[in-house]
PDB file of C-alpha atoms in Angstrom:
ATOM      1  CA  UNK A 531     110.174  84.429 100.925  1.00  0.00           C
ATOM      2  CA  UNK A 532     105.915  83.778  99.957  1.00  0.00           C
ATOM      3  CA  UNK A 533     107.039  83.837  96.149  1.00  0.00           C
ATOM      4  CA  UNK A 534     103.316  84.489  95.295  1.00  0.00           C
ATOM      5  CA  UNK A 535     101.126  84.608  91.700  1.00  0.00           C
ATOM      6  CA  UNK A 536      97.739  87.267  92.788  1.00  0.00           C
ATOM      7  CA  UNK A 537      95.011  87.664  90.850  1.00  0.00           C
ATOM      8  CA  UNK A 538      93.573  91.302  91.653  1.00  0.00           C
ATOM      9  CA  UNK A 539      89.534  92.236  90.483  1.00  0.00           C
ATOM     10  CA  UNK A 540      89.366  96.020  90.745  1.00  0.00           C
ATOM     11  CA  UNK A 541      86.171  98.500  89.758  1.00  0.00           C
ATOM     12  CA  UNK A 542      87.206 101.978  88.831  1.00  0.00           C
ATOM     13  CA  UNK A 543      84.674 104.610  88.553  1.00  0.00           C
ATOM     14  CA  UNK A 544      85.019 107.900  87.119  1.00  0.00           C
ATOM     15  CA  UNK A 545      83.847 109.469  90.698  1.00  0.00           C
ATOM     16  CA  UNK A 546      86.722 107.658  92.169  1.00  0.00           C
ATOM     17  CA  UNK A 547      85.648 104.962  93.830  1.00  0.00           C
ATOM     18  CA  UNK A 548      87.673 101.593  93.543  1.00  0.00           C
ATOM     19  CA  UNK A 549      86.923  98.595  95.329  1.00  0.00           C
ATOM     20  CA  UNK A 550      89.207  95.884  95.153  1.00  0.00           C
ATOM     21  CA  UNK A 551      89.411  92.087  95.749  1.00  0.00           C
ATOM     22  CA  UNK A 552      92.780  90.145  95.342  1.00  0.00           C
ATOM     23  CA  UNK A 553      94.145  86.571  96.932  1.00  0.00           C
ATOM     24  CA  UNK A 554      97.543  86.135  97.548  1.00  0.00           C
ATOM     25  CA  UNK A 555      98.152  81.831  96.047  1.00  0.00           C
ATOM     26  CA  UNK A 556     100.879  80.551  97.655  1.00  0.00           C
ATOM     27  CA  UNK A 557     102.707  77.118  95.395  1.00  0.00           C
ATOM     28  CA  UNK A 558     105.368  76.371  95.599  1.00  0.00           C
ATOM     29  CA  UNK A 559     107.947  72.778  96.655  1.00  0.00           C
ATOM     30  CA  UNK A 560     105.653  71.530  99.871  1.00  0.00           C
ATOM     31  CA  UNK A 561     103.520  73.950 100.185  1.00  0.00           C
ATOM     32  CA  UNK A 562      99.775  75.224  97.759  1.00  0.00           C
ATOM     33  CA  UNK A 563      96.938  77.063  98.824  1.00  0.00           C
ATOM     34  CA  UNK A 564      95.158  80.244  98.848  1.00  0.00           C
ATOM     35  CA  UNK A 565      97.100  82.487 101.683  1.00  0.00           C
ATOM     36  CA  UNK A 566      95.398  85.299 101.893  1.00  0.00           C
ATOM     37  CA  UNK A 567      92.888  87.709 100.509  1.00  0.00           C
ATOM     38  CA  UNK A 568      91.964  90.564 100.672  1.00  0.00           C
ATOM     39  CA  UNK A 569      88.776  93.501 100.191  1.00  0.00           C
ATOM     40  CA  UNK A 570      90.299  97.127  99.405  1.00  0.00           C
ATOM     41  CA  UNK A 571      87.873  99.971  98.747  1.00  0.00           C
ATOM     42  CA  UNK A 572      88.788 103.267  98.935  1.00  0.00           C
ATOM     43  CA  UNK A 573      88.261 106.836  96.861  1.00  0.00           C
ATOM     44  CA  UNK A 574      91.106 108.062  93.966  1.00  0.00           C
ATOM     45  CA  UNK A 575      91.617 111.714  93.215  1.00  0.00           C
ATOM     46  CA  UNK A 576      93.668 114.773  91.337  1.00  0.00           C
ATOM     47  CA  UNK A 577      93.198 118.245  91.570  1.00  0.00           C
ATOM     48  CA  UNK A 578      96.068 120.112  89.706  1.00  0.00           C
ATOM     49  CA  UNK A 579      99.877 118.729  90.194  1.00  0.00           C
ATOM     50  CA  UNK A 580      98.145 117.096  93.629  1.00  0.00           C
ATOM     51  CA  UNK A 581      96.888 113.738  93.590  1.00  0.00           C
ATOM     52  CA  UNK A 582      95.865 111.582  96.728  1.00  0.00           C
ATOM     53  CA  UNK A 583      94.190 108.282  97.205  1.00  0.00           C
ATOM     54  CA  UNK A 584      92.662 106.694 100.247  1.00  0.00           C
ATOM     55  CA  UNK A 585      92.336 103.195 100.655  1.00  0.00           C
ATOM     56  CA  UNK A 586      90.613 100.651 103.500  1.00  0.00           C
ATOM     57  CA  UNK A 587      90.969  97.353 103.777  1.00  0.00           C
ATOM     58  CA  UNK A 588      90.494  94.212 105.113  1.00  0.00           C
ATOM     59  CA  UNK A 589      93.746  91.029 105.979  1.00  0.00           C
ATOM     60  CA  UNK A 590      92.082  86.928 105.844  1.00  0.00           C
ATOM     61  CA  UNK A 591      94.885  85.124 105.917  1.00  0.00           C
ATOM     62  CA  UNK A 592      95.230  81.045 105.886  1.00  0.00           C
ATOM     63  CA  UNK A 593      95.641  80.005 110.061  1.00  0.00           C
ATOM     64  CA  UNK A 594      98.385  77.250 108.871  1.00  0.00           C
ATOM     65  CA  UNK A 595     100.314  81.813 106.826  1.00  0.00           C
ATOM     66  CA  UNK A 596     103.845  82.076 107.211  1.00  0.00           C
ATOM     67  CA  UNK A 597     103.514  85.315 106.187  1.00  0.00           C
ATOM     68  CA  UNK A 598     105.447  88.672 109.140  1.00  0.00           C
ATOM     69  CA  UNK A 599     102.347  90.672 108.172  1.00  0.00           C
ATOM     70  CA  UNK A 600      99.533  88.056 108.986  1.00  0.00           C
ATOM     71  CA  UNK A 601      98.765  89.084 112.016  1.00  0.00           C
ATOM     72  CA  UNK A 602      97.494  92.726 110.214  1.00  0.00           C
ATOM     73  CA  UNK A 603      93.517  92.006 110.393  1.00  0.00           C
ATOM     74  CA  UNK A 604      92.569  95.731 108.617  1.00  0.00           C
ATOM     75  CA  UNK A 605      94.221  99.204 107.702  1.00  0.00           C
ATOM     76  CA  UNK A 606      93.820 102.283 106.722  1.00  0.00           C
ATOM     77  CA  UNK A 607      96.095 104.708 104.316  1.00  0.00           C
ATOM     78  CA  UNK A 608      96.049 108.096 102.076  1.00  0.00           C
ATOM     79  CA  UNK A 609      98.713 108.384  99.698  1.00  0.00           C
ATOM     80  CA  UNK A 610      99.810 111.568  98.492  1.00  0.00           C
ATOM     81  CA  UNK A 611     101.913 113.334  96.268  1.00  0.00           C
ATOM     82  CA  UNK A 612     102.722 116.849  94.576  1.00  0.00           C
ATOM     83  CA  UNK A 613     104.191 116.643  90.284  1.00  0.00           C
ATOM     84  CA  UNK A 614     106.968 119.579  89.888  1.00  0.00           C
ATOM     85  CA  UNK A 615     107.906 118.977  86.372  1.00  0.00           C
ATOM     86  CA  UNK A 616     111.028 118.031  86.985  1.00  0.00           C
ATOM     87  CA  UNK A 617     110.076 115.645  90.663  1.00  0.00           C
ATOM     88  CA  UNK A 618     107.559 114.200  92.154  1.00  0.00           C
ATOM     89  CA  UNK A 619     107.505 114.206  96.069  1.00  0.00           C
ATOM     90  CA  UNK A 620     105.515 111.605  97.432  1.00  0.00           C
ATOM     91  CA  UNK A 621     103.768 111.003 101.219  1.00  0.00           C
ATOM     92  CA  UNK A 622     102.335 108.056 101.663  1.00  0.00           C
ATOM     93  CA  UNK A 623     100.468 107.742 105.765  1.00  0.00           C
ATOM     94  CA  UNK A 624      98.414 103.571 107.300  1.00  0.00           C
ATOM     95  CA  UNK A 625      97.046 102.940 110.312  1.00  0.00           C
ATOM     96  CA  UNK A 626      97.607  98.489 110.641  1.00  0.00           C
ATOM     97  CA  UNK A 627      95.192  97.534 113.146  1.00  0.00           C
ATOM     98  CA  UNK A 628      95.222  93.904 114.801  1.00  0.00           C
ATOM     99  CA  UNK A 629      95.922  93.018 118.337  1.00  0.00           C
ATOM    100  CA  UNK A 630      97.969  96.958 118.810  1.00  0.00           C
ATOM    101  CA  UNK A 631      98.043  99.969 116.601  1.00  0.00           C
ATOM    102  CA  UNK A 632     100.708  99.987 114.296  1.00  0.00           C
ATOM    103  CA  UNK A 633     101.932 103.566 111.756  1.00  0.00           C
ATOM    104  CA  UNK A 634     103.673 102.973 109.415  1.00  0.00           C
ATOM    105  CA  UNK A 635     104.545 106.538 106.215  1.00  0.00           C
ATOM    106  CA  UNK A 636     106.330 106.074 103.936  1.00  0.00           C
ATOM    107  CA  UNK A 637     108.433 108.937 101.784  1.00  0.00           C
ATOM    108  CA  UNK A 638     109.919 109.268  98.434  1.00  0.00           C
ATOM    109  CA  UNK A 639     110.980 111.498  94.898  1.00  0.00           C
ATOM    110  CA  UNK A 640     109.671 109.795  91.468  1.00  0.00           C
ATOM    111  CA  UNK A 641     109.538 111.205  88.217  1.00  0.00           C
ATOM    112  CA  UNK A 642     108.580 109.516  85.217  1.00  0.00           C
ATOM    113  CA  UNK A 643     109.442 109.626  81.805  1.00  0.00           C
ATOM    114  CA  UNK A 644     107.692 108.178  78.566  1.00  0.00           C
ATOM    115  CA  UNK A 645     108.484 105.843  76.122  1.00  0.00           C
ATOM    116  CA  UNK A 646     108.439 103.562  72.787  1.00  0.00           C
ATOM    117  CA  UNK A 647     106.115 106.867  71.137  1.00  0.00           C
ATOM    118  CA  UNK A 648     104.307 107.445  74.936  1.00  0.00           C
ATOM    119  CA  UNK A 649     103.525 103.509  74.542  1.00  0.00           C
ATOM    120  CA  UNK A 650     105.469 102.538  77.688  1.00  0.00           C
ATOM    121  CA  UNK A 651     106.480 103.926  80.962  1.00  0.00           C
ATOM    122  CA  UNK A 652     109.708 104.161  83.663  1.00  0.00           C
ATOM    123  CA  UNK A 653     109.128 105.740  87.340  1.00  0.00           C
ATOM    124  CA  UNK A 654     112.921 105.177  89.135  1.00  0.00           C
ATOM    125  CA  UNK A 655     111.889 106.654  93.129  1.00  0.00           C
ATOM    126  CA  UNK A 656     113.802 106.605  96.283  1.00  0.00           C
ATOM    127  CA  UNK A 657     111.723 106.451  99.301  1.00  0.00           C
ATOM    128  CA  UNK A 658     112.897 105.751 102.925  1.00  0.00           C
ATOM    129  CA  UNK A 659     109.615 103.407 105.049  1.00  0.00           C
ATOM    130  CA  UNK A 660     109.567 103.865 108.371  1.00  0.00           C
ATOM    131  CA  UNK A 661     106.679 103.116 110.931  1.00  0.00           C
ATOM    132  CA  UNK A 662     105.999 100.699 114.094  1.00  0.00           C
ATOM    133  CA  UNK A 663     106.568  97.209 114.380  1.00  0.00           C
ATOM    134  CA  UNK A 664     103.634  95.476 117.059  1.00  0.00           C
ATOM    135  CA  UNK A 665     102.589  93.084 114.348  1.00  0.00           C
ATOM    136  CA  UNK A 666     105.695  92.083 113.682  1.00  0.00           C
ATOM    137  CA  UNK A 667     105.920  91.217 117.845  1.00  0.00           C
ATOM    138  CA  UNK A 668     103.482  89.343 117.237  1.00  0.00           C
ATOM    139  CA  UNK A 669     104.454  87.321 114.416  1.00  0.00           C
ATOM    140  CA  UNK A 670     107.475  86.605 116.530  1.00  0.00           C
ATOM    141  CA  UNK A 671     104.646  85.053 119.527  1.00  0.00           C
ATOM    142  CA  UNK A 672     101.775  83.610 117.260  1.00  0.00           C
ATOM    143  CA  UNK A 673     103.808  82.098 113.765  1.00  0.00           C
ATOM    144  CA  UNK A 674     107.760  81.955 114.147  1.00  0.00           C
ATOM    145  CA  UNK A 675     108.244  79.532 116.583  1.00  0.00           C
ATOM    146  CA  UNK A 676     104.438  77.647 116.283  1.00  0.00           C
ATOM    147  CA  UNK A 677     104.390  74.288 114.335  1.00  0.00           C
ATOM    148  CA  UNK A 678     100.828  74.878 113.627  1.00  0.00           C
ATOM    149  CA  UNK A 679     102.453  76.985 111.211  1.00  0.00           C
ATOM    150  CA  UNK A 680     104.922  75.676 110.241  1.00  0.00           C
ATOM    151  CA  UNK A 681     107.495  78.042 111.434  1.00  0.00           C
ATOM    152  CA  UNK A 682     110.898  76.866 113.537  1.00  0.00           C
ATOM    153  CA  UNK A 683     110.725  73.864 115.523  1.00  0.00           C
ATOM    154  CA  UNK A 684     113.353  73.030 118.540  1.00  0.00           C
ATOM    155  CA  UNK A 685     112.164  69.515 117.889  1.00  0.00           C
ATOM    156  CA  UNK A 686     112.472  68.109 120.891  1.00  0.00           C
ATOM    157  CA  UNK A 687     109.083  67.324 122.805  1.00  0.00           C
ATOM    158  CA  UNK A 688     108.354  69.353 125.059  1.00  0.00           C
ATOM    159  CA  UNK A 689     110.076  72.783 124.885  1.00  0.00           C
ATOM    160  CA  UNK A 690     108.697  75.525 124.417  1.00  0.00           C
ATOM    161  CA  UNK A 691     110.070  78.584 122.365  1.00  0.00           C
ATOM    162  CA  UNK A 692     108.438  81.914 122.711  1.00  0.00           C
ATOM    163  CA  UNK A 693     109.598  84.580 120.422  1.00  0.00           C
ATOM    164  CA  UNK A 694     108.685  88.586 120.841  1.00  0.00           C
ATOM    165  CA  UNK A 695     110.778  91.509 119.783  1.00  0.00           C
ATOM    166  CA  UNK A 696     112.201  94.854 122.075  1.00  0.00           C
ATOM    167  CA  UNK A 697     110.089  97.654 122.007  1.00  0.00           C
ATOM    168  CA  UNK A 698     107.864  96.682 118.726  1.00  0.00           C
ATOM    169  CA  UNK A 699     105.451 100.159 118.730  1.00  0.00           C
ATOM    170  CA  UNK A 700     109.034 101.641 118.846  1.00  0.00           C
ATOM    171  CA  UNK A 701     109.163 104.494 115.531  1.00  0.00           C
ATOM    172  CA  UNK A 702     112.403 104.179 113.571  1.00  0.00           C
ATOM    173  CA  UNK A 703     112.882 104.396 109.842  1.00  0.00           C
ATOM    174  CA  UNK A 704     113.111 100.729 108.501  1.00  0.00           C
ATOM    175  CA  UNK A 705     114.558 100.931 105.037  1.00  0.00           C
ATOM    176  CA  UNK A 706     115.259 102.452 102.442  1.00  0.00           C
ATOM    177  CA  UNK A 707     113.825 101.617  99.076  1.00  0.00           C
ATOM    178  CA  UNK A 708     115.022 102.242  94.999  1.00  0.00           C
ATOM    179  CA  UNK A 709     112.887 101.353  92.012  1.00  0.00           C
ATOM    180  CA  UNK A 710     112.058 101.617  88.287  1.00  0.00           C
ATOM    181  CA  UNK A 711     107.700 100.622  88.477  1.00  0.00           C
ATOM    182  CA  UNK A 712     107.868 100.022  83.807  1.00  0.00           C
ATOM    183  CA  UNK A 713     104.357 100.428  81.991  1.00  0.00           C
ATOM    184  CA  UNK A 714     104.061  98.849  78.327  1.00  0.00           C
ATOM    185  CA  UNK A 715     100.459  99.864  77.132  1.00  0.00           C
ATOM    186  CA  UNK A 716      99.032  97.259  74.535  1.00  0.00           C
ATOM    187  CA  UNK A 717      95.186  98.400  73.872  1.00  0.00           C
ATOM    188  CA  UNK A 718      94.029  97.758  76.591  1.00  0.00           C
ATOM    189  CA  UNK A 719      95.433  95.232  77.454  1.00  0.00           C
ATOM    190  CA  UNK A 720      99.145  96.962  80.476  1.00  0.00           C
ATOM    191  CA  UNK A 721     102.178  95.263  81.034  1.00  0.00           C
ATOM    192  CA  UNK A 722     103.712  95.794  84.762  1.00  0.00           C
ATOM    193  CA  UNK A 723     107.002  94.875  85.890  1.00  0.00           C
ATOM    194  CA  UNK A 724     109.248  96.742  88.773  1.00  0.00           C
ATOM    195  CA  UNK A 725     112.260  95.579  90.289  1.00  0.00           C
ATOM    196  CA  UNK A 726     113.786  97.247  93.026  1.00  0.00           C
ATOM    197  CA  UNK A 727     115.861  97.552  95.932  1.00  0.00           C
ATOM    198  CA  UNK A 728     115.949  96.976  99.343  1.00  0.00           C
ATOM    199  CA  UNK A 729     118.050  97.882 102.327  1.00  0.00           C
ATOM    200  CA  UNK A 730     116.982  97.296 105.480  1.00  0.00           C
ATOM    201  CA  UNK A 731     118.408  99.237 108.395  1.00  0.00           C
ATOM    202  CA  UNK A 732     118.372  99.044 112.271  1.00  0.00           C
ATOM    203  CA  UNK A 733     117.614  95.228 113.211  1.00  0.00           C
ATOM    204  CA  UNK A 734     115.341  94.336 116.026  1.00  0.00           C
ATOM    205  CA  UNK A 735     116.335  92.777 119.301  1.00  0.00           C
ATOM    206  CA  UNK A 736     114.746  89.706 119.596  1.00  0.00           C
ATOM    207  CA  UNK A 737     113.981  87.891 123.124  1.00  0.00           C
ATOM    208  CA  UNK A 738     113.722  84.357 122.704  1.00  0.00           C
ATOM    209  CA  UNK A 739     112.808  82.288 125.571  1.00  0.00           C
ATOM    210  CA  UNK A 740     112.943  78.325 125.920  1.00  0.00           C
ATOM    211  CA  UNK A 741     111.787  76.125 128.688  1.00  0.00           C
ATOM    212  CA  UNK A 742     112.206  72.940 128.681  1.00  0.00           C
ATOM    213  CA  UNK A 743     109.658  69.627 129.782  1.00  0.00           C
ATOM    214  CA  UNK A 744     111.788  69.077 132.925  1.00  0.00           C
ATOM    215  CA  UNK A 745     111.449  73.306 133.855  1.00  0.00           C
ATOM    216  CA  UNK A 746     114.417  74.132 133.030  1.00  0.00           C
ATOM    217  CA  UNK A 747     114.666  78.465 130.793  1.00  0.00           C
ATOM    218  CA  UNK A 748     117.275  79.965 129.821  1.00  0.00           C
ATOM    219  CA  UNK A 749     116.362  83.387 128.198  1.00  0.00           C
ATOM    220  CA  UNK A 750     118.860  85.061 125.403  1.00  0.00           C
ATOM    221  CA  UNK A 751     118.417  88.079 122.906  1.00  0.00           C
ATOM    222  CA  UNK A 752     119.205  88.621 118.944  1.00  0.00           C
ATOM    223  CA  UNK A 753     120.130  90.484 116.213  1.00  0.00           C
ATOM    224  CA  UNK A 754     117.834  90.698 114.093  1.00  0.00           C
ATOM    225  CA  UNK A 755     120.148  89.524 111.103  1.00  0.00           C
ATOM    226  CA  UNK A 756     119.143  91.886 107.455  1.00  0.00           C
ATOM    227  CA  UNK A 757     120.227  91.462 104.443  1.00  0.00           C
ATOM    228  CA  UNK A 758     119.817  93.645 100.891  1.00  0.00           C
ATOM    229  CA  UNK A 759     117.441  92.653  98.789  1.00  0.00           C
ATOM    230  CA  UNK A 760     116.828  92.898  95.046  1.00  0.00           C
ATOM    231  CA  UNK A 761     113.455  92.001  94.589  1.00  0.00           C
ATOM    232  CA  UNK A 762     110.794  91.724  91.878  1.00  0.00           C
ATOM    233  CA  UNK A 763     106.981  92.191  90.284  1.00  0.00           C
ATOM    234  CA  UNK A 764     105.550  90.794  87.272  1.00  0.00           C
ATOM    235  CA  UNK A 765     102.259  91.742  86.382  1.00  0.00           C
ATOM    236  CA  UNK A 766      99.307  92.479  83.643  1.00  0.00           C
ATOM    237  CA  UNK A 767      96.021  93.878  83.779  1.00  0.00           C
ATOM    238  CA  UNK A 768      93.354  94.303  80.670  1.00  0.00           C
ATOM    239  CA  UNK A 769      90.762  96.667  81.170  1.00  0.00           C
ATOM    240  CA  UNK A 770      87.317  95.939  80.787  1.00  0.00           C
ATOM    241  CA  UNK A 771      84.838  99.112  79.295  1.00  0.00           C
TER     242      UNK A 771
END
């Protein structure tokens, strides 16, 4: 888990075109750095009860980053939803570009409620996320056991550990999530708070190959350890103009 502080600057044109720049700043007891920079552009539109968004993103990760997504270089996505009044459905599709292309999707339901004289809104929702995991396989190959990436080390001089994910190109359900995004508006200032409970499924199988300097080697397959997780994000945004 990497706790990020993320300043974002965005420009939205009335035509629906927008541009954003994000910094992922990592500050822990042992590390302090800009871990990633994201430059993004896209188009947002609304037609009746239907809305959609097209995005193109470029990611620049610090060479020391241990983020599991650090092998993704760019992505493009299409998010869309239809509001039936009682409930809103949404479907998000994306392509992630790295050494190999990953395909992912998120399908869910949500409902928005206005409170506090329409100054506040909370939107409880549920979704299921699915996709391929070539980026995760590349993380294991290049970062997970790399000393330069501050991943797991054997601590033995001359010992090389290489990991890989079994069948990373298989498309499968990754997790189920429930979240309650909350926003509160104070003139041009908006406060955002989102708690999310994630239930991961279908753990990956990891091949771990260990080679000793003397020529001995061993290979084992381990099952990824998954646990349910509650995580939260808190943010503030200010609108100019």
